[in-house]
């Protein structure tokens, strides 16, 4: 309902006004943000081998354990079989040395063998056992190298680059495939000091992109300021569904203090502020911390009347005729 209360003055400017408490809105903050993958590994070869097959293409999504590159494994399989053969020989020698020691121990009871021979049999068994253990490790290493002939995805990811070609010789450390992990990403945003404080106090934070909203949780605000931009980086994690790595959007959250919407602000003498109703006079009230196009904090009596329409043509001290908007 509209109630008109004219303040009589021959040259009064007609305006509309509302109480401050009806104009204040929960302050909302928004800054540009980007999703980042925490893992973007270049998957290398761990052994020497010729590239036999690359079963993935750029853009393919792979799960943990999926095959990325297959190397020619004949040399490594041959070394494994050779190591196993030596292991069988060592097992036989250890078994023989154990039997010899048992016999020598029995002969000692009848004093048919010298102490020196008995010690030699014991030393033979210890040496055979050590050789067996060493060869067992050689077999294990050869088995690991055979497993390394098939390079597998360490995480759920997307293939962004193939760095090797079929027929090339791969050496340990040679990058073969470039991945970007899909299921472990964060949101990064640059914040001003005031924004950083309000973000830490926010109860809900979202990442907005292409009409979709993704709930977030603040992980940390890095306590280092960029000297050029005077900002610090915030890192947030997705609570549920994640946006794809590299997605750009906006970080949106609500602050604790109510603010006056930006469309009620006007600029006079280079300062942003609002026009207050002082009986039949318009008074310009500057807000030093206000920024163009941004809501502004304004602390005053909830019943204070704020000029909402007709403010663009006002100057400080103008006589006004006020229509008070009660709804």
PDB file of C-alpha atoms in Angstrom:
ATOM      1  CA  UNK A   1       0.000   0.000   0.000  1.00  0.00           C
ATOM      2  CA  UNK A   2       1.269   3.496  -0.877  1.00  0.00           C
ATOM      3  CA  UNK A   3       0.755   6.381   1.508  1.00  0.00           C
ATOM      4  CA  UNK A   4       1.516   9.858   0.188  1.00  0.00           C
ATOM      5  CA  UNK A   5       2.791  12.317   2.758  1.00  0.00           C
ATOM      6  CA  UNK A   6       3.610  15.561   0.991  1.00  0.00           C
ATOM      7  CA  UNK A   7       6.053  17.882   2.665  1.00  0.00           C
ATOM      8  CA  UNK A   8       4.727  21.261   1.549  1.00  0.00           C
ATOM      9  CA  UNK A   9       7.200  23.320  -0.385  1.00  0.00           C
ATOM     10  CA  UNK A  10       6.657  25.177  -3.623  1.00  0.00           C
ATOM     11  CA  UNK A  11       9.722  23.746  -5.317  1.00  0.00           C
ATOM     12  CA  UNK A  12       9.873  20.354  -3.604  1.00  0.00           C
ATOM     13  CA  UNK A  13      11.203  17.454  -5.677  1.00  0.00           C
ATOM     14  CA  UNK A  14       8.853  14.428  -5.622  1.00  0.00           C
ATOM     15  CA  UNK A  15      10.624  11.251  -4.500  1.00  0.00           C
ATOM     16  CA  UNK A  16       9.815   7.823  -3.124  1.00  0.00           C
ATOM     17  CA  UNK A  17      11.417   6.442   0.007  1.00  0.00           C
ATOM     18  CA  UNK A  18      11.482   3.294   2.132  1.00  0.00           C
ATOM     19  CA  UNK A  19      12.644   2.410   5.588  1.00  0.00           C
ATOM     20  CA  UNK A  20      16.181   1.091   5.798  1.00  0.00           C
ATOM     21  CA  UNK A  21      15.172  -2.227   7.370  1.00  0.00           C
ATOM     22  CA  UNK A  22      12.984  -2.980   4.312  1.00  0.00           C
ATOM     23  CA  UNK A  23      15.846  -2.371   1.903  1.00  0.00           C
ATOM     24  CA  UNK A  24      18.630  -4.314   3.567  1.00  0.00           C
ATOM     25  CA  UNK A  25      19.483  -7.687   2.052  1.00  0.00           C
ATOM     26  CA  UNK A  26      21.707 -10.515   3.205  1.00  0.00           C
ATOM     27  CA  UNK A  27      25.088  -9.645   1.777  1.00  0.00           C
ATOM     28  CA  UNK A  28      26.153 -11.899  -1.085  1.00  0.00           C
ATOM     29  CA  UNK A  29      29.726 -12.181  -2.295  1.00  0.00           C
ATOM     30  CA  UNK A  30      30.902 -13.440  -5.653  1.00  0.00           C
ATOM     31  CA  UNK A  31      34.411 -13.784  -7.095  1.00  0.00           C
ATOM     32  CA  UNK A  32      35.839 -15.598 -10.148  1.00  0.00           C
ATOM     33  CA  UNK A  33      36.988 -19.142  -9.440  1.00  0.00           C
ATOM     34  CA  UNK A  34      38.516 -22.103 -11.261  1.00  0.00           C
ATOM     35  CA  UNK A  35      38.532 -25.842 -10.586  1.00  0.00           C
ATOM     36  CA  UNK A  36      41.960 -27.448 -10.416  1.00  0.00           C
ATOM     37  CA  UNK A  37      42.897 -31.119 -10.487  1.00  0.00           C
ATOM     38  CA  UNK A  38      45.207 -32.047  -7.624  1.00  0.00           C
ATOM     39  CA  UNK A  39      46.936 -34.656  -9.787  1.00  0.00           C
ATOM     40  CA  UNK A  40      48.018 -34.283 -13.399  1.00  0.00           C
ATOM     41  CA  UNK A  41      50.773 -36.890 -13.691  1.00  0.00           C
ATOM     42  CA  UNK A  42      53.022 -37.675 -16.621  1.00  0.00           C
ATOM     43  CA  UNK A  43      53.128 -41.455 -16.481  1.00  0.00           C
ATOM     44  CA  UNK A  44      56.699 -42.663 -17.216  1.00  0.00           C
ATOM     45  CA  UNK A  45      58.247 -45.971 -18.165  1.00  0.00           C
ATOM     46  CA  UNK A  46      60.010 -47.713 -15.251  1.00  0.00           C
ATOM     47  CA  UNK A  47      61.950 -50.190 -17.377  1.00  0.00           C
ATOM     48  CA  UNK A  48      63.597 -50.278 -20.782  1.00  0.00           C
ATOM     49  CA  UNK A  49      61.371 -51.671 -23.493  1.00  0.00           C
ATOM     50  CA  UNK A  50      59.993 -50.981 -26.951  1.00  0.00           C
ATOM     51  CA  UNK A  51      56.458 -49.569 -27.076  1.00  0.00           C
ATOM     52  CA  UNK A  52      54.262 -52.351 -28.413  1.00  0.00           C
ATOM     53  CA  UNK A  53      50.802 -50.864 -28.038  1.00  0.00           C
ATOM     54  CA  UNK A  54      49.022 -47.762 -26.653  1.00  0.00           C
ATOM     55  CA  UNK A  55      45.373 -48.738 -26.098  1.00  0.00           C
ATOM     56  CA  UNK A  56      44.187 -45.232 -25.109  1.00  0.00           C
ATOM     57  CA  UNK A  57      43.530 -42.067 -27.073  1.00  0.00           C
ATOM     58  CA  UNK A  58      43.471 -38.420 -26.041  1.00  0.00           C
ATOM     59  CA  UNK A  59      40.148 -37.689 -24.346  1.00  0.00           C
ATOM     60  CA  UNK A  60      39.595 -41.233 -23.099  1.00  0.00           C
ATOM     61  CA  UNK A  61      38.545 -41.610 -19.481  1.00  0.00           C
ATOM     62  CA  UNK A  62      40.396 -44.341 -17.631  1.00  0.00           C
ATOM     63  CA  UNK A  63      39.817 -45.958 -14.266  1.00  0.00           C
ATOM     64  CA  UNK A  64      42.511 -46.881 -11.787  1.00  0.00           C
ATOM     65  CA  UNK A  65      44.253 -50.009 -13.101  1.00  0.00           C
ATOM     66  CA  UNK A  66      43.310 -49.573 -16.761  1.00  0.00           C
ATOM     67  CA  UNK A  67      46.079 -50.262 -19.294  1.00  0.00           C
ATOM     68  CA  UNK A  68      47.751 -47.184 -20.774  1.00  0.00           C
ATOM     69  CA  UNK A  69      50.870 -48.496 -22.561  1.00  0.00           C
ATOM     70  CA  UNK A  70      52.139 -52.020 -23.257  1.00  0.00           C
ATOM     71  CA  UNK A  71      55.892 -52.601 -23.710  1.00  0.00           C
ATOM     72  CA  UNK A  72      57.637 -55.517 -25.403  1.00  0.00           C
ATOM     73  CA  UNK A  73      58.299 -57.774 -22.424  1.00  0.00           C
ATOM     74  CA  UNK A  74      60.235 -60.676 -23.915  1.00  0.00           C
ATOM     75  CA  UNK A  75      63.603 -59.691 -22.430  1.00  0.00           C
ATOM     76  CA  UNK A  76      62.172 -59.223 -18.954  1.00  0.00           C
ATOM     77  CA  UNK A  77      60.228 -62.478 -19.073  1.00  0.00           C
ATOM     78  CA  UNK A  78      63.422 -64.267 -20.137  1.00  0.00           C
ATOM     79  CA  UNK A  79      65.321 -62.754 -17.180  1.00  0.00           C
ATOM     80  CA  UNK A  80      62.518 -63.872 -14.875  1.00  0.00           C
ATOM     81  CA  UNK A  81      62.727 -67.485 -16.077  1.00  0.00           C
ATOM     82  CA  UNK A  82      66.518 -67.423 -15.725  1.00  0.00           C
ATOM     83  CA  UNK A  83      66.216 -66.093 -12.165  1.00  0.00           C
ATOM     84  CA  UNK A  84      63.689 -68.816 -11.318  1.00  0.00           C
ATOM     85  CA  UNK A  85      66.045 -71.508 -12.647  1.00  0.00           C
ATOM     86  CA  UNK A  86      68.906 -70.243 -10.474  1.00  0.00           C
ATOM     87  CA  UNK A  87      66.511 -70.145  -7.524  1.00  0.00           C
ATOM     88  CA  UNK A  88      65.666 -73.836  -8.050  1.00  0.00           C
ATOM     89  CA  UNK A  89      69.378 -74.636  -8.121  1.00  0.00           C
ATOM     90  CA  UNK A  90      69.937 -72.721  -4.894  1.00  0.00           C
ATOM     91  CA  UNK A  91      67.033 -74.533  -3.238  1.00  0.00           C
ATOM     92  CA  UNK A  92      68.663 -77.849  -4.136  1.00  0.00           C
ATOM     93  CA  UNK A  93      72.055 -76.727  -2.773  1.00  0.00           C
ATOM     94  CA  UNK A  94      70.462 -75.498   0.453  1.00  0.00           C
ATOM     95  CA  UNK A  95      68.622 -78.804   0.861  1.00  0.00           C
ATOM     96  CA  UNK A  96      71.882 -80.730   0.282  1.00  0.00           C
ATOM     97  CA  UNK A  97      73.777 -78.537   2.781  1.00  0.00           C
ATOM     98  CA  UNK A  98      71.036 -79.099   5.358  1.00  0.00           C
ATOM     99  CA  UNK A  99      71.238 -82.877   4.896  1.00  0.00           C
ATOM    100  CA  UNK A 100      75.046 -82.801   5.198  1.00  0.00           C
ATOM    101  CA  UNK A 101      74.819 -80.870   8.448  1.00  0.00           C
ATOM    102  CA  UNK A 102      72.314 -83.368   9.888  1.00  0.00           C
ATOM    103  CA  UNK A 103      74.641 -86.266   9.053  1.00  0.00           C
ATOM    104  CA  UNK A 104      77.645 -84.474  10.504  1.00  0.00           C
ATOM    105  CA  UNK A 105      75.725 -83.764  13.700  1.00  0.00           C
ATOM    106  CA  UNK A 106      74.901 -87.460  14.015  1.00  0.00           C
ATOM    107  CA  UNK A 107      78.501 -88.503  13.485  1.00  0.00           C
ATOM    108  CA  UNK A 108      79.640 -86.065  16.156  1.00  0.00           C
ATOM    109  CA  UNK A 109      77.753 -88.063  18.791  1.00  0.00           C
ATOM    110  CA  UNK A 110      79.876 -91.106  17.902  1.00  0.00           C
ATOM    111  CA  UNK A 111      83.016 -88.977  17.663  1.00  0.00           C
ATOM    112  CA  UNK A 112      83.460 -90.048  14.010  1.00  0.00           C
ATOM    113  CA  UNK A 113      83.851 -86.497  12.725  1.00  0.00           C
ATOM    114  CA  UNK A 114      85.949 -83.545  13.797  1.00  0.00           C
ATOM    115  CA  UNK A 115      84.630 -80.297  15.199  1.00  0.00           C
ATOM    116  CA  UNK A 116      86.172 -78.469  12.247  1.00  0.00           C
ATOM    117  CA  UNK A 117      84.212 -80.540   9.686  1.00  0.00           C
ATOM    118  CA  UNK A 118      80.986 -79.966  11.621  1.00  0.00           C
ATOM    119  CA  UNK A 119      81.557 -76.194  11.575  1.00  0.00           C
ATOM    120  CA  UNK A 120      82.246 -76.364   7.845  1.00  0.00           C
ATOM    121  CA  UNK A 121      78.921 -78.131   7.220  1.00  0.00           C
ATOM    122  CA  UNK A 122      77.131 -75.459   9.275  1.00  0.00           C
ATOM    123  CA  UNK A 123      78.872 -72.692   7.302  1.00  0.00           C
ATOM    124  CA  UNK A 124      77.877 -74.406   4.033  1.00  0.00           C
ATOM    125  CA  UNK A 125      74.213 -74.357   5.075  1.00  0.00           C
ATOM    126  CA  UNK A 126      74.382 -70.683   6.090  1.00  0.00           C
ATOM    127  CA  UNK A 127      75.979 -69.775   2.752  1.00  0.00           C
ATOM    128  CA  UNK A 128      73.420 -71.804   0.781  1.00  0.00           C
ATOM    129  CA  UNK A 129      70.576 -70.155   2.731  1.00  0.00           C
ATOM    130  CA  UNK A 130      71.970 -66.680   2.014  1.00  0.00           C
ATOM    131  CA  UNK A 131      72.332 -67.485  -1.705  1.00  0.00           C
ATOM    132  CA  UNK A 132      68.758 -68.761  -1.758  1.00  0.00           C
ATOM    133  CA  UNK A 133      67.432 -65.605  -0.089  1.00  0.00           C
ATOM    134  CA  UNK A 134      69.385 -63.372  -2.470  1.00  0.00           C
ATOM    135  CA  UNK A 135      68.111 -65.247  -5.507  1.00  0.00           C
ATOM    136  CA  UNK A 136      64.558 -65.124  -4.167  1.00  0.00           C
ATOM    137  CA  UNK A 137      64.823 -61.313  -4.185  1.00  0.00           C
ATOM    138  CA  UNK A 138      66.189 -61.448  -7.735  1.00  0.00           C
ATOM    139  CA  UNK A 139      63.092 -63.378  -8.786  1.00  0.00           C
ATOM    140  CA  UNK A 140      60.835 -60.855  -7.060  1.00  0.00           C
ATOM    141  CA  UNK A 141      62.558 -57.953  -8.838  1.00  0.00           C
ATOM    142  CA  UNK A 142      62.255 -59.738 -12.180  1.00  0.00           C
ATOM    143  CA  UNK A 143      58.530 -60.287 -11.514  1.00  0.00           C
ATOM    144  CA  UNK A 144      58.101 -56.573 -10.747  1.00  0.00           C
ATOM    145  CA  UNK A 145      59.832 -55.671 -14.025  1.00  0.00           C
ATOM    146  CA  UNK A 146      57.507 -57.991 -15.929  1.00  0.00           C
ATOM    147  CA  UNK A 147      54.527 -56.264 -14.281  1.00  0.00           C
ATOM    148  CA  UNK A 148      56.000 -52.918 -15.358  1.00  0.00           C
ATOM    149  CA  UNK A 149      55.752 -53.982 -18.991  1.00  0.00           C
ATOM    150  CA  UNK A 150      52.096 -52.929 -18.737  1.00  0.00           C
ATOM    151  CA  UNK A 151      51.784 -49.309 -17.592  1.00  0.00           C
ATOM    152  CA  UNK A 152      48.488 -48.806 -15.772  1.00  0.00           C
ATOM    153  CA  UNK A 153      46.496 -45.741 -14.709  1.00  0.00           C
ATOM    154  CA  UNK A 154      47.174 -44.864 -11.061  1.00  0.00           C
ATOM    155  CA  UNK A 155      43.914 -42.889 -10.686  1.00  0.00           C
ATOM    156  CA  UNK A 156      40.554 -42.252 -12.337  1.00  0.00           C
ATOM    157  CA  UNK A 157      41.542 -39.708 -14.976  1.00  0.00           C
ATOM    158  CA  UNK A 158      41.259 -38.436 -18.523  1.00  0.00           C
ATOM    159  CA  UNK A 159      44.056 -38.828 -21.080  1.00  0.00           C
ATOM    160  CA  UNK A 160      45.151 -35.343 -22.176  1.00  0.00           C
ATOM    161  CA  UNK A 161      48.292 -36.232 -24.146  1.00  0.00           C
ATOM    162  CA  UNK A 162      50.121 -39.204 -25.657  1.00  0.00           C
ATOM    163  CA  UNK A 163      53.854 -38.645 -25.341  1.00  0.00           C
ATOM    164  CA  UNK A 164      55.100 -41.865 -26.966  1.00  0.00           C
ATOM    165  CA  UNK A 165      54.598 -43.702 -30.237  1.00  0.00           C
ATOM    166  CA  UNK A 166      54.369 -47.377 -31.060  1.00  0.00           C
ATOM    167  CA  UNK A 167      57.820 -48.721 -31.937  1.00  0.00           C
ATOM    168  CA  UNK A 168      59.783 -46.200 -29.871  1.00  0.00           C
ATOM    169  CA  UNK A 169      62.230 -47.401 -27.226  1.00  0.00           C
ATOM    170  CA  UNK A 170      61.122 -46.337 -23.771  1.00  0.00           C
ATOM    171  CA  UNK A 171      63.692 -45.876 -21.033  1.00  0.00           C
ATOM    172  CA  UNK A 172      63.177 -45.530 -17.285  1.00  0.00           C
ATOM    173  CA  UNK A 173      61.761 -42.064 -16.642  1.00  0.00           C
ATOM    174  CA  UNK A 174      60.566 -41.501 -20.226  1.00  0.00           C
ATOM    175  CA  UNK A 175      57.061 -39.895 -20.103  1.00  0.00           C
ATOM    176  CA  UNK A 176      54.523 -41.930 -22.041  1.00  0.00           C
ATOM    177  CA  UNK A 177      51.043 -40.563 -21.240  1.00  0.00           C
ATOM    178  CA  UNK A 178      49.754 -37.376 -19.614  1.00  0.00           C
ATOM    179  CA  UNK A 179      46.704 -37.684 -17.329  1.00  0.00           C
ATOM    180  CA  UNK A 180      44.470 -35.314 -15.378  1.00  0.00           C
ATOM    181  CA  UNK A 181      42.664 -36.830 -12.405  1.00  0.00           C
ATOM    182  CA  UNK A 182      38.901 -36.381 -12.502  1.00  0.00           C
ATOM    183  CA  UNK A 183      37.751 -37.343  -9.016  1.00  0.00           C
ATOM    184  CA  UNK A 184      40.074 -35.251  -6.875  1.00  0.00           C
ATOM    185  CA  UNK A 185      39.824 -31.547  -7.610  1.00  0.00           C
ATOM    186  CA  UNK A 186      39.600 -28.265  -5.735  1.00  0.00           C
ATOM    187  CA  UNK A 187      38.294 -24.778  -6.406  1.00  0.00           C
ATOM    188  CA  UNK A 188      40.753 -21.893  -6.383  1.00  0.00           C
ATOM    189  CA  UNK A 189      39.777 -18.231  -5.972  1.00  0.00           C
ATOM    190  CA  UNK A 190      41.669 -14.989  -5.333  1.00  0.00           C
ATOM    191  CA  UNK A 191      40.251 -12.969  -2.437  1.00  0.00           C
ATOM    192  CA  UNK A 192      40.618  -9.498  -1.032  1.00  0.00           C
ATOM    193  CA  UNK A 193      41.084  -9.206   2.742  1.00  0.00           C
ATOM    194  CA  UNK A 194      37.438  -8.380   3.416  1.00  0.00           C
ATOM    195  CA  UNK A 195      36.264 -11.233   1.212  1.00  0.00           C
ATOM    196  CA  UNK A 196      38.586 -13.654   3.000  1.00  0.00           C
ATOM    197  CA  UNK A 197      37.104 -12.728   6.364  1.00  0.00           C
ATOM    198  CA  UNK A 198      33.494 -13.116   5.185  1.00  0.00           C
ATOM    199  CA  UNK A 199      34.267 -16.424   3.443  1.00  0.00           C
ATOM    200  CA  UNK A 200      35.643 -17.868   6.667  1.00  0.00           C
ATOM    201  CA  UNK A 201      32.417 -16.879   8.422  1.00  0.00           C
ATOM    202  CA  UNK A 202      30.078 -18.121   5.680  1.00  0.00           C
ATOM    203  CA  UNK A 203      27.797 -21.039   6.465  1.00  0.00           C
ATOM    204  CA  UNK A 204      27.348 -22.058   2.820  1.00  0.00           C
ATOM    205  CA  UNK A 205      29.612 -21.662  -0.211  1.00  0.00           C
ATOM    206  CA  UNK A 206      28.851 -22.715  -3.800  1.00  0.00           C
ATOM    207  CA  UNK A 207      30.639 -22.871  -7.137  1.00  0.00           C
ATOM    208  CA  UNK A 208      28.396 -21.654  -9.965  1.00  0.00           C
ATOM    209  CA  UNK A 209      28.990 -22.705 -13.571  1.00  0.00           C
ATOM    210  CA  UNK A 210      26.658 -22.856 -16.582  1.00  0.00           C
ATOM    211  CA  UNK A 211      23.548 -22.725 -14.435  1.00  0.00           C
ATOM    212  CA  UNK A 212      24.745 -25.452 -12.077  1.00  0.00           C
ATOM    213  CA  UNK A 213      25.608 -25.016  -8.408  1.00  0.00           C
ATOM    214  CA  UNK A 214      28.156 -27.189  -6.590  1.00  0.00           C
ATOM    215  CA  UNK A 215      28.300 -27.057  -2.759  1.00  0.00           C
ATOM    216  CA  UNK A 216      31.785 -26.457  -1.401  1.00  0.00           C
ATOM    217  CA  UNK A 217      33.659 -26.539   1.872  1.00  0.00           C
ATOM    218  CA  UNK A 218      36.527 -24.177   2.640  1.00  0.00           C
ATOM    219  CA  UNK A 219      39.769 -26.114   3.080  1.00  0.00           C
ATOM    220  CA  UNK A 220      42.197 -23.261   3.591  1.00  0.00           C
ATOM    221  CA  UNK A 221      43.041 -19.658   2.822  1.00  0.00           C
ATOM    222  CA  UNK A 222      46.735 -19.498   2.008  1.00  0.00           C
ATOM    223  CA  UNK A 223      48.340 -16.938   4.372  1.00  0.00           C
ATOM    224  CA  UNK A 224      50.438 -15.350   1.629  1.00  0.00           C
ATOM    225  CA  UNK A 225      49.487 -12.142  -0.184  1.00  0.00           C
ATOM    226  CA  UNK A 226      50.175 -11.483  -3.845  1.00  0.00           C
ATOM    227  CA  UNK A 227      52.069  -8.187  -3.933  1.00  0.00           C
ATOM    228  CA  UNK A 228      50.624  -7.221  -7.313  1.00  0.00           C
ATOM    229  CA  UNK A 229      46.947  -8.023  -6.821  1.00  0.00           C
ATOM    230  CA  UNK A 230      46.831  -7.650  -3.019  1.00  0.00           C
ATOM    231  CA  UNK A 231      44.889 -10.880  -2.814  1.00  0.00           C
ATOM    232  CA  UNK A 232      45.349 -14.277  -1.258  1.00  0.00           C
ATOM    233  CA  UNK A 233      44.276 -17.648  -2.598  1.00  0.00           C
ATOM    234  CA  UNK A 234      41.454 -19.718  -1.151  1.00  0.00           C
ATOM    235  CA  UNK A 235      41.165 -23.460  -1.748  1.00  0.00           C
ATOM    236  CA  UNK A 236      37.822 -25.217  -1.393  1.00  0.00           C
ATOM    237  CA  UNK A 237      36.775 -28.847  -1.821  1.00  0.00           C
ATOM    238  CA  UNK A 238      33.574 -30.210  -3.342  1.00  0.00           C
ATOM    239  CA  UNK A 239      31.125 -31.728  -0.869  1.00  0.00           C
ATOM    240  CA  UNK A 240      29.426 -33.987  -3.383  1.00  0.00           C
ATOM    241  CA  UNK A 241      29.554 -33.840  -7.182  1.00  0.00           C
ATOM    242  CA  UNK A 242      32.640 -32.160  -8.644  1.00  0.00           C
ATOM    243  CA  UNK A 243      32.882 -29.865 -11.631  1.00  0.00           C
ATOM    244  CA  UNK A 244      35.395 -30.885 -14.290  1.00  0.00           C
ATOM    245  CA  UNK A 245      38.997 -29.705 -13.807  1.00  0.00           C
ATOM    246  CA  UNK A 246      39.680 -26.436 -15.623  1.00  0.00           C
ATOM    247  CA  UNK A 247      36.076 -25.242 -15.321  1.00  0.00           C
ATOM    248  CA  UNK A 248      35.750 -21.504 -14.720  1.00  0.00           C
ATOM    249  CA  UNK A 249      32.849 -20.015 -12.815  1.00  0.00           C
ATOM    250  CA  UNK A 250      32.122 -17.994  -9.727  1.00  0.00           C
ATOM    251  CA  UNK A 251      32.492 -18.613  -6.027  1.00  0.00           C
ATOM    252  CA  UNK A 252      29.316 -17.435  -4.291  1.00  0.00           C
ATOM    253  CA  UNK A 253      28.579 -17.116  -0.587  1.00  0.00           C
ATOM    254  CA  UNK A 254      26.536 -15.014   1.800  1.00  0.00           C
ATOM    255  CA  UNK A 255      28.025 -12.861   4.540  1.00  0.00           C
ATOM    256  CA  UNK A 256      26.731 -12.270   8.025  1.00  0.00           C
ATOM    257  CA  UNK A 257      25.940  -8.538   7.795  1.00  0.00           C
ATOM    258  CA  UNK A 258      22.963  -7.140   5.891  1.00  0.00           C
ATOM    259  CA  UNK A 259      23.792  -4.722   3.116  1.00  0.00           C
ATOM    260  CA  UNK A 260      22.116  -2.069   1.039  1.00  0.00           C
ATOM    261  CA  UNK A 261      21.704  -3.154  -2.624  1.00  0.00           C
ATOM    262  CA  UNK A 262      24.019  -1.373  -5.059  1.00  0.00           C
ATOM    263  CA  UNK A 263      21.163   0.114  -7.133  1.00  0.00           C
ATOM    264  CA  UNK A 264      20.297   2.527  -4.308  1.00  0.00           C
ATOM    265  CA  UNK A 265      23.761   4.089  -4.317  1.00  0.00           C
ATOM    266  CA  UNK A 266      24.513   7.377  -6.107  1.00  0.00           C
ATOM    267  CA  UNK A 267      27.728   9.284  -6.654  1.00  0.00           C
ATOM    268  CA  UNK A 268      28.159  12.878  -5.571  1.00  0.00           C
ATOM    269  CA  UNK A 269      31.434  14.815  -5.574  1.00  0.00           C
ATOM    270  CA  UNK A 270      33.299  11.615  -6.345  1.00  0.00           C
ATOM    271  CA  UNK A 271      31.830   9.701  -3.386  1.00  0.00           C
ATOM    272  CA  UNK A 272      29.275   6.891  -3.317  1.00  0.00           C
ATOM    273  CA  UNK A 273      26.425   7.149  -0.855  1.00  0.00           C
ATOM    274  CA  UNK A 274      22.667   7.366  -0.341  1.00  0.00           C
ATOM    275  CA  UNK A 275      20.114  10.128   0.078  1.00  0.00           C
ATOM    276  CA  UNK A 276      18.405  10.206   3.479  1.00  0.00           C
ATOM    277  CA  UNK A 277      15.083  11.859   4.242  1.00  0.00           C
ATOM    278  CA  UNK A 278      15.525  14.573   6.892  1.00  0.00           C
ATOM    279  CA  UNK A 279      11.981  15.907   7.331  1.00  0.00           C
ATOM    280  CA  UNK A 280      11.451  17.699   3.986  1.00  0.00           C
ATOM    281  CA  UNK A 281      15.139  17.790   3.053  1.00  0.00           C
ATOM    282  CA  UNK A 282      17.347  15.314   1.167  1.00  0.00           C
ATOM    283  CA  UNK A 283      20.685  14.680   2.878  1.00  0.00           C
ATOM    284  CA  UNK A 284      23.498  12.928   1.012  1.00  0.00           C
ATOM    285  CA  UNK A 285      25.223  10.403   3.265  1.00  0.00           C
ATOM    286  CA  UNK A 286      28.565   9.204   1.910  1.00  0.00           C
ATOM    287  CA  UNK A 287      29.666   5.587   2.372  1.00  0.00           C
ATOM    288  CA  UNK A 288      33.483   5.683   2.151  1.00  0.00           C
ATOM    289  CA  UNK A 289      33.881   1.913   1.866  1.00  0.00           C
ATOM    290  CA  UNK A 290      31.263   1.476  -0.844  1.00  0.00           C
ATOM    291  CA  UNK A 291      32.352   0.210  -4.269  1.00  0.00           C
ATOM    292  CA  UNK A 292      30.698   0.741  -7.643  1.00  0.00           C
ATOM    293  CA  UNK A 293      28.215  -2.007  -8.444  1.00  0.00           C
ATOM    294  CA  UNK A 294      28.665  -3.723  -5.044  1.00  0.00           C
ATOM    295  CA  UNK A 295      26.266  -3.860  -2.065  1.00  0.00           C
ATOM    296  CA  UNK A 296      27.327  -1.638   0.793  1.00  0.00           C
ATOM    297  CA  UNK A 297      27.105  -1.929   4.544  1.00  0.00           C
ATOM    298  CA  UNK A 298      25.117   0.896   6.134  1.00  0.00           C
ATOM    299  CA  UNK A 299      24.479   1.166   9.848  1.00  0.00           C
ATOM    300  CA  UNK A 300      21.614   3.445  10.817  1.00  0.00           C
ATOM    301  CA  UNK A 301      18.238   3.354  12.519  1.00  0.00           C
ATOM    302  CA  UNK A 302      15.959   0.710  10.931  1.00  0.00           C
ATOM    303  CA  UNK A 303      13.246   3.381  10.549  1.00  0.00           C
ATOM    304  CA  UNK A 304      15.520   5.763   8.646  1.00  0.00           C
ATOM    305  CA  UNK A 305      13.947   6.656   5.296  1.00  0.00           C
ATOM    306  CA  UNK A 306      16.124   6.118   2.217  1.00  0.00           C
ATOM    307  CA  UNK A 307      15.300   7.769  -1.116  1.00  0.00           C
ATOM    308  CA  UNK A 308      14.614   4.946  -3.589  1.00  0.00           C
ATOM    309  CA  UNK A 309      13.204   6.810  -6.607  1.00  0.00           C
ATOM    310  CA  UNK A 310      14.064  10.281  -7.825  1.00  0.00           C
ATOM    311  CA  UNK A 311      17.500  10.172  -6.201  1.00  0.00           C
ATOM    312  CA  UNK A 312      19.418  10.680  -9.458  1.00  0.00           C
ATOM    313  CA  UNK A 313      18.307  14.317  -9.771  1.00  0.00           C
ATOM    314  CA  UNK A 314      18.846  15.216  -6.116  1.00  0.00           C
ATOM    315  CA  UNK A 315      21.565  17.314  -4.553  1.00  0.00           C
ATOM    316  CA  UNK A 316      22.369  17.553  -0.875  1.00  0.00           C
ATOM    317  CA  UNK A 317      19.930  19.934   0.829  1.00  0.00           C
ATOM    318  CA  UNK A 318      17.183  19.806  -1.825  1.00  0.00           C
ATOM    319  CA  UNK A 319      13.592  20.188  -0.654  1.00  0.00           C
ATOM    320  CA  UNK A 320      11.614  17.011  -1.323  1.00  0.00           C
ATOM    321  CA  UNK A 321       8.038  15.758  -1.324  1.00  0.00           C
ATOM    322  CA  UNK A 322       8.068  12.187  -0.064  1.00  0.00           C
ATOM    323  CA  UNK A 323       5.812   9.286  -0.926  1.00  0.00           C
ATOM    324  CA  UNK A 324       6.558   6.709   1.776  1.00  0.00           C
ATOM    325  CA  UNK A 325       6.467   3.154   0.422  1.00  0.00           C
ATOM    326  CA  UNK A 326       5.251   1.048   3.308  1.00  0.00           C
ATOM    327  CA  UNK A 327       5.304  -2.316   1.461  1.00  0.00           C
TER     328      UNK A 327
END
